[in-house]
Amino acid sequence: MDGQLSLFESVTEAFGRQEELENSALYKHVAERMGWTESDLEARQPVGQAGRPHNIPKRQVRWVQQTLKHLGLLERAGRGVWRLTAEGRKKVPMRRIETGQVMLAFSTELGVALWADCKTAYARGDEPIVLALTSPPFPLAKARAYGNPTEAQYVDFLCEALEPIVRRLAPGGSIVLNLSNDIFLPGMPARSLYRERLVLAMADRFGLYKMDEHPWVNRSKAPGPVQWASLKRSQLNVGWEPIYWFTNDPHKVRADNRRVLEPHTARHLGLLAGGGEQRDREFSDGAYTLRAGRSFANVTAGRIPRNVLELGHHCGSQNAYKAAARAAGLPVHGAPFPLRLAAFYIRLLTVEHDLVVDPFGGSLTVALAAEQLGRHWIATEVIWEYLAGGGLRFEDASELAWSPAFLRAA
Ligand SMILES: C[S@@+](CC[C@H](N)C(=O)[O-])C[C@H]1O[C@@H](n2cnc3c(N)ncnc32)[C@H](O)[C@@H]1O
């Protein structure tokens, strides 16, 4: 049974990588996946009552091909050439770039989207990175469509991915990571300490400094964890995700909160209009004082944001992306973050023309925010379908990626 499953998997995987496939290329791919040698593919044995000589592995592959055809997933595209049907494209695993390969998916005037594993892509190139802003795959027990590392693998997985970026980080540059607090120990309502381990590894392995940990409060999250909050009733429903901010040099850090000021509240504007505070008061044993005519008397450009981000995940840009991806027959990314969140960190931590990267690009939200704010950007993503969908968000994306030649090159 195992053998049959992996034969099916390797045939569908081969079609997941190519629009159309000749039988010779299909046999080659499946042979590599199944560990068959060249002589396995050449050997012939008498088969059936007539005893005509056939190659058994190739016959097995053709049998899978016929089965997929009967299921309506595969169709003949020419003599000895097959392709997925529209239904097949929905069901077959998404196209993942081979380890070590880097392909240009598309470019704009300001940025490039690469179909690549981030471990490989940032090792090339030397423009200093001012901000790496990303949401890596979380170590979820039930993996997303794009897969994820386990909790035990997580620190090594992320450090390996970030290492080339840390090496290219500009002095005072930042790394901002959106992680999950909701990774539970197996069978227990207790949370994993993976993020504490990761923070220590960022300091110990890379010499980075933790600037802050911002709770991203998202009241529109679906209720959960169902097992521990709704069924066992021992946990509360989740309402936030941590966002870690690291730098390599806190003295030179390029953050400037004047780029993210919020409007003053009506109360603050009232105080300003009245010439500031009218009371002399002390609070908390003198730690905090109000001085009549001095406190809140200076006109300032805006309110410094609190280090808690309150925003729901609903986002006009995401909705438009999802509609466009569906219309193009592409899978919709299951874990994008809001454009406003990306724009906030890009404004806080960079200026125009700085280089912003997103190693785990997904639907290219960070890239889009960088483009809109006039920053250079590089985004990498291992799954082609997400790049294709994300590319629809850019008005001036080059056509290169979508040409059949590009697909064949992969
Ligand atoms: C949480 S999602 C990012 C979502 C993104 N912030 C957005 O707004 O769409 C993580 C993405 O990383 C991709 N990925 C996983 N491993 C990768 C790797 N080694 N290199 C590049 N991308 C990877 C996954 O396919 C997935 O799309």
PDB file of N, CA and C in Angstrom, residues 3 6 11 20 84 93 118 122 139 145 158 187 192 216 220-221 223 238 241 302 313 363 377 387:
ATOM      1  N   GLY A   3       3.845   1.577  -1.206  1.00  0.00           N
ATOM      2  CA  GLY A   3       4.413   1.751  -2.531  1.00  0.00           C
ATOM      3  C   GLY A   3       3.418   2.417  -3.470  1.00  0.00           C
ATOM      4  N   SER A   6       3.009   6.161  -2.655  1.00  0.00           N
ATOM      5  CA  SER A   6       4.083   7.043  -3.075  1.00  0.00           C
ATOM      6  C   SER A   6       4.191   7.087  -4.599  1.00  0.00           C
ATOM      7  N   VAL A  11       3.705  10.701  -9.115  1.00  0.00           N
ATOM      8  CA  VAL A  11       3.154  11.067 -10.428  1.00  0.00           C
ATOM      9  C   VAL A  11       2.465  12.435 -10.337  1.00  0.00           C
ATOM     10  N   GLU A  20       2.784  20.730 -18.732  1.00  0.00           N
ATOM     11  CA  GLU A  20       2.598  19.539 -19.571  1.00  0.00           C
ATOM     12  C   GLU A  20       3.822  18.663 -19.414  1.00  0.00           C
ATOM     13  N   LEU A  84      -2.553  18.335 -16.482  1.00  0.00           N
ATOM     14  CA  LEU A  84      -3.645  18.311 -15.511  1.00  0.00           C
ATOM     15  C   LEU A  84      -4.870  18.978 -16.103  1.00  0.00           C
ATOM     16  N   PRO A  93      -0.876  18.848  -5.491  1.00  0.00           N
ATOM     17  CA  PRO A  93      -0.102  19.703  -4.601  1.00  0.00           C
ATOM     18  C   PRO A  93       0.493  20.895  -5.340  1.00  0.00           C
ATOM     19  N   CYS A 118      14.169  30.745   1.029  1.00  0.00           N
ATOM     20  CA  CYS A 118      14.861  31.933   1.552  1.00  0.00           C
ATOM     21  C   CYS A 118      16.279  31.601   2.025  1.00  0.00           C
ATOM     22  N   TYR A 122      18.990  34.779  -0.119  1.00  0.00           N
ATOM     23  CA  TYR A 122      19.620  35.983   0.435  1.00  0.00           C
ATOM     24  C   TYR A 122      21.125  35.832   0.605  1.00  0.00           C
ATOM     25  N   PRO A 139       4.914  26.624  14.021  1.00  0.00           N
ATOM     26  CA  PRO A 139       5.034  25.167  14.264  1.00  0.00           C
ATOM     27  C   PRO A 139       3.705  24.552  14.700  1.00  0.00           C
ATOM     28  N   ALA A 145      -1.677  24.538   4.423  1.00  0.00           N
ATOM     29  CA  ALA A 145      -1.504  23.922   3.096  1.00  0.00           C
ATOM     30  C   ALA A 145      -0.037  23.938   2.672  1.00  0.00           C
ATOM     31  N   LEU A 158      14.261  28.318  11.805  1.00  0.00           N
ATOM     32  CA  LEU A 158      14.188  29.767  11.603  1.00  0.00           C
ATOM     33  C   LEU A 158      15.573  30.405  11.600  1.00  0.00           C
ATOM     34  N   GLY A 187      -1.262  17.290  23.866  1.00  0.00           N
ATOM     35  CA  GLY A 187      -2.254  16.781  24.809  1.00  0.00           C
ATOM     36  C   GLY A 187      -2.430  17.625  26.056  1.00  0.00           C
ATOM     37  N   SER A 192       3.827  25.959  24.487  1.00  0.00           N
ATOM     38  CA  SER A 192       5.239  25.653  24.205  1.00  0.00           C
ATOM     39  C   SER A 192       6.094  26.870  24.539  1.00  0.00           C
ATOM     40  N   TRP A 216       0.103  41.879  19.012  1.00  0.00           N
ATOM     41  CA  TRP A 216      -0.838  42.291  17.950  1.00  0.00           C
ATOM     42  C   TRP A 216      -2.205  41.774  18.381  1.00  0.00           C
ATOM     43  N   SER A 220     -10.743  39.999  15.969  1.00  0.00           N
ATOM     44  CA  SER A 220     -11.568  39.262  15.002  1.00  0.00           C
ATOM     45  C   SER A 220     -11.044  37.838  14.763  1.00  0.00           C
ATOM     46  N   LYS A 221     -10.087  37.390  15.564  1.00  0.00           N
ATOM     47  CA  LYS A 221      -9.616  35.998  15.432  1.00  0.00           C
ATOM     48  C   LYS A 221     -10.764  35.029  15.709  1.00  0.00           C
ATOM     49  N   PRO A 223     -12.679  31.983  17.410  1.00  0.00           N
ATOM     50  CA  PRO A 223     -12.516  31.487  18.785  1.00  0.00           C
ATOM     51  C   PRO A 223     -11.642  30.232  18.814  1.00  0.00           C
ATOM     52  N   VAL A 238      -8.151  33.011  22.342  1.00  0.00           N
ATOM     53  CA  VAL A 238      -6.954  33.745  21.952  1.00  0.00           C
ATOM     54  C   VAL A 238      -7.321  35.065  21.271  1.00  0.00           C
ATOM     55  N   GLU A 241      -1.277  37.959  18.886  1.00  0.00           N
ATOM     56  CA  GLU A 241      -0.081  37.239  18.411  1.00  0.00           C
ATOM     57  C   GLU A 241       1.133  38.098  18.713  1.00  0.00           C
ATOM     58  N   GLY A 302       1.642  64.750  16.734  1.00  0.00           N
ATOM     59  CA  GLY A 302       0.695  63.641  16.872  1.00  0.00           C
ATOM     60  C   GLY A 302       1.037  62.817  18.100  1.00  0.00           C
ATOM     61  N   HIS A 313      -7.894  41.319  11.400  1.00  0.00           N
ATOM     62  CA  HIS A 313      -7.203  40.853  10.200  1.00  0.00           C
ATOM     63  C   HIS A 313      -7.970  41.159   8.918  1.00  0.00           C
ATOM     64  N   SER A 363       1.466  35.819   0.260  1.00  0.00           N
ATOM     65  CA  SER A 363       0.719  36.570  -0.759  1.00  0.00           C
ATOM     66  C   SER A 363       1.351  37.933  -1.034  1.00  0.00           C
ATOM     67  N   TRP A 377      12.413  46.303  -2.386  1.00  0.00           N
ATOM     68  CA  TRP A 377      12.009  45.090  -1.679  1.00  0.00           C
ATOM     69  C   TRP A 377      12.448  43.832  -2.425  1.00  0.00           C
ATOM     70  N   LEU A 387       2.990  33.098  -5.332  1.00  0.00           N
ATOM     71  CA  LEU A 387       3.637  34.205  -6.036  1.00  0.00           C
ATOM     72  C   LEU A 387       2.746  34.682  -7.181  1.00  0.00           C
TER      73      LEU A 387
END
